[in-house]
mmCIF file of C-alpha atoms and ligand atoms in Angstrom:
data_model
loop_
_atom_site.group_PDB
_atom_site.id
_atom_site.type_symbol
_atom_site.label_atom_id
_atom_site.label_comp_id
_atom_site.label_asym_id
_atom_site.label_seq_id
_atom_site.Cartn_x
_atom_site.Cartn_y
_atom_site.Cartn_z
ATOM 1 C CA MET G 1 8.692 6.489 29.643
ATOM 2 C CA ARG G 2 11.657 6.709 27.296
ATOM 3 C CA VAL G 3 11.250 7.990 23.750
ATOM 4 C CA LEU G 4 13.729 7.952 20.888
ATOM 5 C CA ILE G 5 13.341 10.669 18.251
ATOM 6 C CA ILE G 6 15.034 10.012 14.915
ATOM 7 C CA GLU G 7 14.613 13.238 12.961
ATOM 8 C CA ASP G 8 17.118 15.251 10.954
ATOM 9 C CA GLU G 9 15.199 18.515 10.983
ATOM 10 C CA GLN G 10 16.726 20.065 14.029
ATOM 11 C CA LYS G 11 13.879 22.474 14.619
ATOM 12 C CA THR G 12 11.290 19.683 14.697
ATOM 13 C CA ALA G 13 13.496 17.428 16.815
ATOM 14 C CA LEU G 14 14.139 20.097 19.442
ATOM 15 C CA TYR G 15 10.515 21.148 19.492
ATOM 16 C CA LEU G 16 9.472 17.523 20.069
ATOM 17 C CA ARG G 17 12.075 17.005 22.756
ATOM 18 C CA LYS G 18 11.012 20.134 24.607
ATOM 19 C CA GLY G 19 7.329 19.208 24.520
ATOM 20 C CA LEU G 20 7.831 15.564 25.424
ATOM 21 C CA THR G 21 10.260 16.372 28.226
ATOM 22 C CA GLU G 22 7.747 18.828 29.653
ATOM 23 C CA SER G 23 5.124 16.080 29.457
ATOM 24 C CA GLY G 24 7.295 13.803 31.572
ATOM 25 C CA PHE G 25 9.092 11.689 28.959
ATOM 26 C CA VAL G 26 12.786 10.936 28.887
ATOM 27 C CA VAL G 27 13.934 11.760 25.377
ATOM 28 C CA ASP G 28 16.920 10.739 23.249
ATOM 29 C CA ILE G 29 17.450 12.453 19.899
ATOM 30 C CA THR G 30 19.455 11.558 16.876
ATOM 31 C CA CYS G 31 19.465 13.242 13.493
ATOM 32 C CA GLU G 32 21.150 10.386 11.648
ATOM 33 C CA GLY G 33 19.613 7.156 10.342
ATOM 34 C CA GLU G 34 22.415 4.710 11.142
ATOM 35 C CA GLU G 35 22.791 6.010 14.655
ATOM 36 C CA GLY G 36 19.028 5.943 15.107
ATOM 37 C CA PHE G 37 18.933 2.338 14.010
ATOM 38 C CA PHE G 38 21.777 1.483 16.380
ATOM 39 C CA LEU G 39 20.015 3.125 19.336
ATOM 40 C CA ALA G 40 16.652 1.599 18.424
ATOM 41 C CA THR G 41 18.093 -1.915 18.335
ATOM 42 C CA THR G 42 20.477 -1.745 21.282
ATOM 43 C CA ARG G 43 18.519 0.258 23.848
ATOM 44 C CA GLU G 44 15.054 -0.137 25.287
ATOM 45 C CA TYR G 45 12.496 2.506 24.390
ATOM 46 C CA ASP G 46 8.780 2.713 25.015
ATOM 47 C CA LEU G 47 8.306 4.531 21.734
ATOM 48 C CA ILE G 48 10.267 5.594 18.667
ATOM 49 C CA ILE G 49 9.310 8.689 16.677
ATOM 50 C CA LEU G 50 10.736 8.168 13.229
ATOM 51 C CA ASP G 51 11.064 10.540 10.307
ATOM 52 C CA VAL G 52 10.899 8.980 6.818
ATOM 53 C CA MET G 53 13.607 10.929 5.010
ATOM 54 C CA LEU G 54 16.882 10.743 6.909
ATOM 55 C CA PRO G 55 20.558 10.868 6.053
ATOM 56 C CA GLY G 56 22.345 7.521 6.348
ATOM 57 C CA LYS G 57 19.395 5.181 6.540
ATOM 58 C CA ASP G 58 15.787 6.061 5.758
ATOM 59 C CA GLY G 59 12.830 5.491 8.021
ATOM 60 C CA TRP G 60 11.588 2.444 6.116
ATOM 61 C CA SER G 61 14.895 0.598 6.375
ATOM 62 C CA ILE G 62 15.082 1.469 10.043
ATOM 63 C CA ILE G 63 11.662 0.132 10.881
ATOM 64 C CA ALA G 64 12.124 -2.946 8.724
ATOM 65 C CA GLY G 65 15.425 -3.642 10.490
ATOM 66 C CA ILE G 66 13.909 -3.139 13.925
ATOM 67 C CA ARG G 67 11.073 -5.561 13.190
ATOM 68 C CA GLN G 68 13.419 -8.089 11.569
ATOM 69 C CA ARG G 69 15.309 -8.186 14.835
ATOM 70 C CA GLY G 70 12.074 -9.055 16.567
ATOM 71 C CA LYS G 71 11.833 -5.724 18.377
ATOM 72 C CA GLN G 72 8.224 -4.697 18.928
ATOM 73 C CA THR G 73 8.885 -1.158 20.144
ATOM 74 C CA PRO G 74 5.949 0.989 18.980
ATOM 75 C CA VAL G 75 6.901 3.334 16.142
ATOM 76 C CA LEU G 76 5.213 6.594 15.208
ATOM 77 C CA PHE G 77 6.087 7.565 11.656
ATOM 78 C CA LEU G 78 6.396 11.194 10.567
ATOM 79 C CA THR G 79 5.495 11.637 6.907
ATOM 80 C CA ALA G 80 5.253 14.443 4.404
ATOM 81 C CA ARG G 81 2.001 16.167 3.675
ATOM 82 C CA ASP G 82 1.220 14.763 0.268
ATOM 83 C CA SER G 83 2.337 11.178 0.478
ATOM 84 C CA VAL G 84 -0.428 8.740 1.346
ATOM 85 C CA HIS G 85 1.860 6.170 -0.240
ATOM 86 C CA ASP G 86 4.550 6.828 2.381
ATOM 87 C CA ARG G 87 2.109 6.274 5.159
ATOM 88 C CA VAL G 88 0.752 3.034 3.771
ATOM 89 C CA ARG G 89 4.307 1.870 3.226
ATOM 90 C CA GLY G 90 5.160 2.899 6.779
ATOM 91 C CA LEU G 91 2.257 0.949 8.217
ATOM 92 C CA GLU G 92 3.122 -2.040 6.081
ATOM 93 C CA SER G 93 6.699 -1.944 7.302
ATOM 94 C CA GLY G 94 5.451 -2.223 10.855
ATOM 95 C CA ALA G 95 4.798 1.322 12.045
ATOM 96 C CA ASP G 96 2.053 1.584 14.641
ATOM 97 C CA ASP G 97 0.789 4.969 13.544
ATOM 98 C CA TYR G 98 1.829 7.987 11.535
ATOM 99 C CA LEU G 99 1.555 11.713 11.738
ATOM 100 C CA VAL G 100 1.575 14.063 8.767
ATOM 101 C CA LYS G 101 3.852 17.107 8.864
ATOM 102 C CA PRO G 102 3.259 19.806 9.854
ATOM 103 C CA PHE G 103 1.478 18.781 13.039
ATOM 104 C CA SER G 104 0.734 20.469 16.327
ATOM 105 C CA PHE G 105 2.340 19.213 19.487
ATOM 106 C CA SER G 106 -1.035 18.406 21.048
ATOM 107 C CA GLU G 107 -1.779 16.185 18.037
ATOM 108 C CA LEU G 108 1.519 14.381 18.483
ATOM 109 C CA LEU G 109 0.992 13.934 22.193
ATOM 110 C CA ALA G 110 -2.471 12.477 21.616
ATOM 111 C CA ARG G 111 -1.009 9.939 19.147
ATOM 112 C CA VAL G 112 1.847 9.096 21.484
ATOM 113 C CA ARG G 113 -0.517 8.458 24.390
ATOM 114 C CA SER G 114 -2.837 6.367 22.266
ATOM 115 C CA ILE G 115 0.054 4.221 20.989
ATOM 116 C CA LEU G 116 1.404 3.737 24.492
ATOM 117 C CA ARG G 117 -2.027 2.713 25.727
ATOM 118 C CA ARG G 118 -2.235 0.073 23.029
ATOM 119 C CA GLY G 119 1.233 -1.237 23.814
ATOM 120 C CA PRO G 120 3.433 -2.945 21.259
ATOM 121 C CA ILE G 121 1.309 -4.692 18.687
ATOM 122 C CA ARG G 122 2.850 -6.683 15.925
ATOM 123 C CA GLN G 123 1.728 -5.259 12.625
ATOM 124 C CA THR G 124 0.565 -8.345 10.855
ATOM 125 C CA GLU G 125 0.777 -8.883 7.147
ATOM 126 C CA ILE G 126 -2.801 -10.061 7.035
ATOM 127 C CA LEU G 127 -5.741 -8.342 8.613
ATOM 128 C CA ARG G 128 -8.802 -10.538 9.201
ATOM 129 C CA ILE G 129 -12.288 -9.261 9.867
ATOM 130 C CA ALA G 130 -15.264 -11.585 9.561
ATOM 131 C CA ASP G 131 -14.782 -13.510 6.293
ATOM 132 C CA MET G 132 -12.557 -10.758 4.905
ATOM 133 C CA GLU G 133 -8.819 -11.099 4.608
ATOM 134 C CA ILE G 134 -6.688 -8.067 3.727
ATOM 135 C CA ASN G 135 -3.120 -8.763 2.721
ATOM 136 C CA LEU G 136 -1.110 -5.605 3.409
ATOM 137 C CA VAL G 137 1.963 -6.779 1.555
ATOM 138 C CA ARG G 138 0.261 -8.027 -1.587
ATOM 139 C CA ARG G 139 -2.275 -5.217 -1.320
ATOM 140 C CA ARG G 140 -5.113 -7.598 -1.927
ATOM 141 C CA ALA G 141 -8.446 -8.188 -0.253
ATOM 142 C CA ILE G 142 -10.276 -11.482 -0.260
ATOM 143 C CA ARG G 143 -13.804 -11.984 0.947
ATOM 144 C CA GLY G 144 -15.555 -15.324 1.214
ATOM 145 C CA GLY G 145 -12.681 -16.834 -0.749
ATOM 146 C CA GLN G 146 -13.097 -14.383 -3.649
ATOM 147 C CA ILE G 147 -10.470 -11.824 -4.599
ATOM 148 C CA LEU G 148 -12.019 -8.350 -4.617
ATOM 149 C CA GLU G 149 -11.092 -6.329 -7.686
ATOM 150 C CA LEU G 150 -10.246 -3.015 -6.075
ATOM 151 C CA THR G 151 -8.540 0.060 -7.461
ATOM 152 C CA PRO G 152 -5.521 1.249 -5.418
ATOM 153 C CA LYS G 153 -7.676 4.009 -3.946
ATOM 154 C CA GLU G 154 -10.435 1.609 -3.001
ATOM 155 C CA PHE G 155 -7.887 -0.660 -1.400
ATOM 156 C CA ALA G 156 -6.447 2.263 0.580
ATOM 157 C CA LEU G 157 -9.927 3.211 1.739
ATOM 158 C CA LEU G 158 -10.772 -0.353 2.742
ATOM 159 C CA LEU G 159 -7.476 -0.811 4.544
ATOM 160 C CA MET G 160 -7.818 2.446 6.429
ATOM 161 C CA MET G 161 -11.337 1.536 7.561
ATOM 162 C CA ALA G 162 -10.376 -2.016 8.465
ATOM 163 C CA GLN G 163 -7.376 -0.865 10.463
ATOM 164 C CA ARG G 164 -9.727 1.292 12.475
ATOM 165 C CA ALA G 165 -12.499 -1.294 12.662
ATOM 166 C CA GLY G 166 -15.158 -0.430 15.201
ATOM 167 C CA GLU G 167 -14.217 3.241 15.210
ATOM 168 C CA VAL G 168 -16.729 5.760 13.846
ATOM 169 C CA LEU G 169 -14.948 7.580 11.022
ATOM 170 C CA SER G 170 -16.188 10.993 9.948
ATOM 171 C CA ARG G 171 -16.227 11.909 6.277
ATOM 172 C CA THR G 172 -13.655 14.613 6.916
ATOM 173 C CA LEU G 173 -11.330 12.150 8.624
ATOM 174 C CA ILE G 174 -11.696 9.626 5.810
ATOM 175 C CA ALA G 175 -11.001 12.348 3.241
ATOM 176 C CA GLU G 176 -7.880 13.442 5.084
ATOM 177 C CA GLU G 177 -6.592 9.949 5.700
ATOM 178 C CA VAL G 178 -7.212 8.450 2.277
ATOM 179 C CA TRP G 179 -6.876 11.407 -0.060
ATOM 180 C CA ASP G 180 -4.728 13.542 2.176
ATOM 181 C CA MET G 181 -7.008 16.388 1.256
ATOM 182 C CA ASN G 182 -9.484 18.533 2.962
ATOM 183 C CA PHE G 183 -12.960 17.920 1.626
ATOM 184 C CA ASP G 184 -14.693 20.148 4.131
ATOM 185 C CA SER G 185 -16.650 21.749 1.348
ATOM 186 C CA ASP G 186 -17.467 18.511 -0.429
ATOM 187 C CA THR G 187 -17.493 15.341 1.653
ATOM 188 C CA ASN G 188 -19.733 13.953 -1.063
ATOM 189 C CA VAL G 189 -16.548 12.567 -2.599
ATOM 190 C CA VAL G 190 -16.280 10.237 0.366
ATOM 191 C CA ASP G 191 -19.881 9.078 0.013
ATOM 192 C CA VAL G 192 -19.328 8.279 -3.646
ATOM 193 C CA ALA G 193 -16.153 6.341 -2.891
ATOM 194 C CA ILE G 194 -17.837 4.417 -0.088
ATOM 195 C CA ARG G 195 -20.751 3.558 -2.370
ATOM 196 C CA ARG G 196 -18.329 2.125 -4.935
ATOM 197 C CA LEU G 197 -16.450 0.224 -2.282
ATOM 198 C CA ARG G 198 -19.667 -1.217 -0.869
ATOM 199 C CA ARG G 199 -20.601 -2.527 -4.282
ATOM 200 C CA LYS G 200 -17.516 -4.710 -4.249
ATOM 201 C CA VAL G 201 -17.027 -5.398 -0.579
ATOM 202 C CA ASP G 202 -20.549 -5.729 0.790
ATOM 203 C CA ASP G 203 -23.191 -6.048 -1.949
ATOM 204 C CA PRO G 204 -22.338 -9.621 -2.967
ATOM 205 C CA PHE G 205 -22.360 -10.746 0.665
ATOM 206 C CA GLU G 206 -25.090 -11.111 3.204
ATOM 207 C CA ASN G 207 -23.080 -9.953 6.188
ATOM 208 C CA LYS G 208 -22.382 -6.212 5.736
ATOM 209 C CA LEU G 209 -19.183 -4.713 7.078
ATOM 210 C CA ILE G 210 -19.518 -1.035 6.145
ATOM 211 C CA HIS G 211 -22.211 0.744 8.128
ATOM 212 C CA THR G 212 -23.487 4.307 7.853
ATOM 213 C CA ILE G 213 -23.699 6.329 11.027
ATOM 214 C CA ARG G 214 -26.272 8.934 10.154
ATOM 215 C CA GLY G 215 -25.015 12.488 10.388
ATOM 216 C CA VAL G 216 -21.526 11.338 11.404
ATOM 217 C CA GLY G 217 -19.848 9.031 8.925
ATOM 218 C CA TYR G 218 -19.052 5.369 8.638
ATOM 219 C CA VAL G 219 -17.917 2.427 10.689
ATOM 220 C CA PHE G 220 -16.314 -0.788 9.507
ATOM 221 C CA GLU G 221 -17.254 -3.741 11.673
ATOM 222 C CA GLU G 222 -18.881 -7.129 11.836
ATOM 223 C CA ARG G 223 -22.374 -6.963 13.302
HETATM 224 CA CA1 CA W 1 13.780 14.418 7.267
#
């Protein structure tokens, strides 16, 4: 398995290379955006680990360019702690997953393995589940032919749940993913947000998509 790391923070890049090499990967590193883009489009990799902020060419331009060239190499995006927006933008641009800095190596390795198991999947512009259509580019959700009037936060919550359809999502995970905050002390915030989202997404429709898993969290799926 060959991995390309495009990361300008030398410490992070070397730490990743060491860990991945020890885990049996062959690793190429570059700290510069243009060179990273060149390598990503001219060589074959099983995975690209891509930092957002880079000298030369940023992570978004790199991933957009890779996808424009029809390359489906899985991309794991590295984003800053407080930028949910970056992550959504990364996923929209065609990233397969993202990891928020700082992260532990075991976390990274788990993500890497899960992406490689999934194989290259084209990030589509439109996500369809049951009679729901979520347009990632226009940031709009339509259900049963009706546009759902969602706030940006509600849309982010819906998108996150839909992208992980079928997966049981704990309140803590939802809080971290959507608000990028730790609500350990008050996961009630999540319940309130889900209640509001349900009002728009599920209440007017017979077929419910958001389900409560008692004592655990929520799952988004067609039943
Ligand atoms: Ca950087």
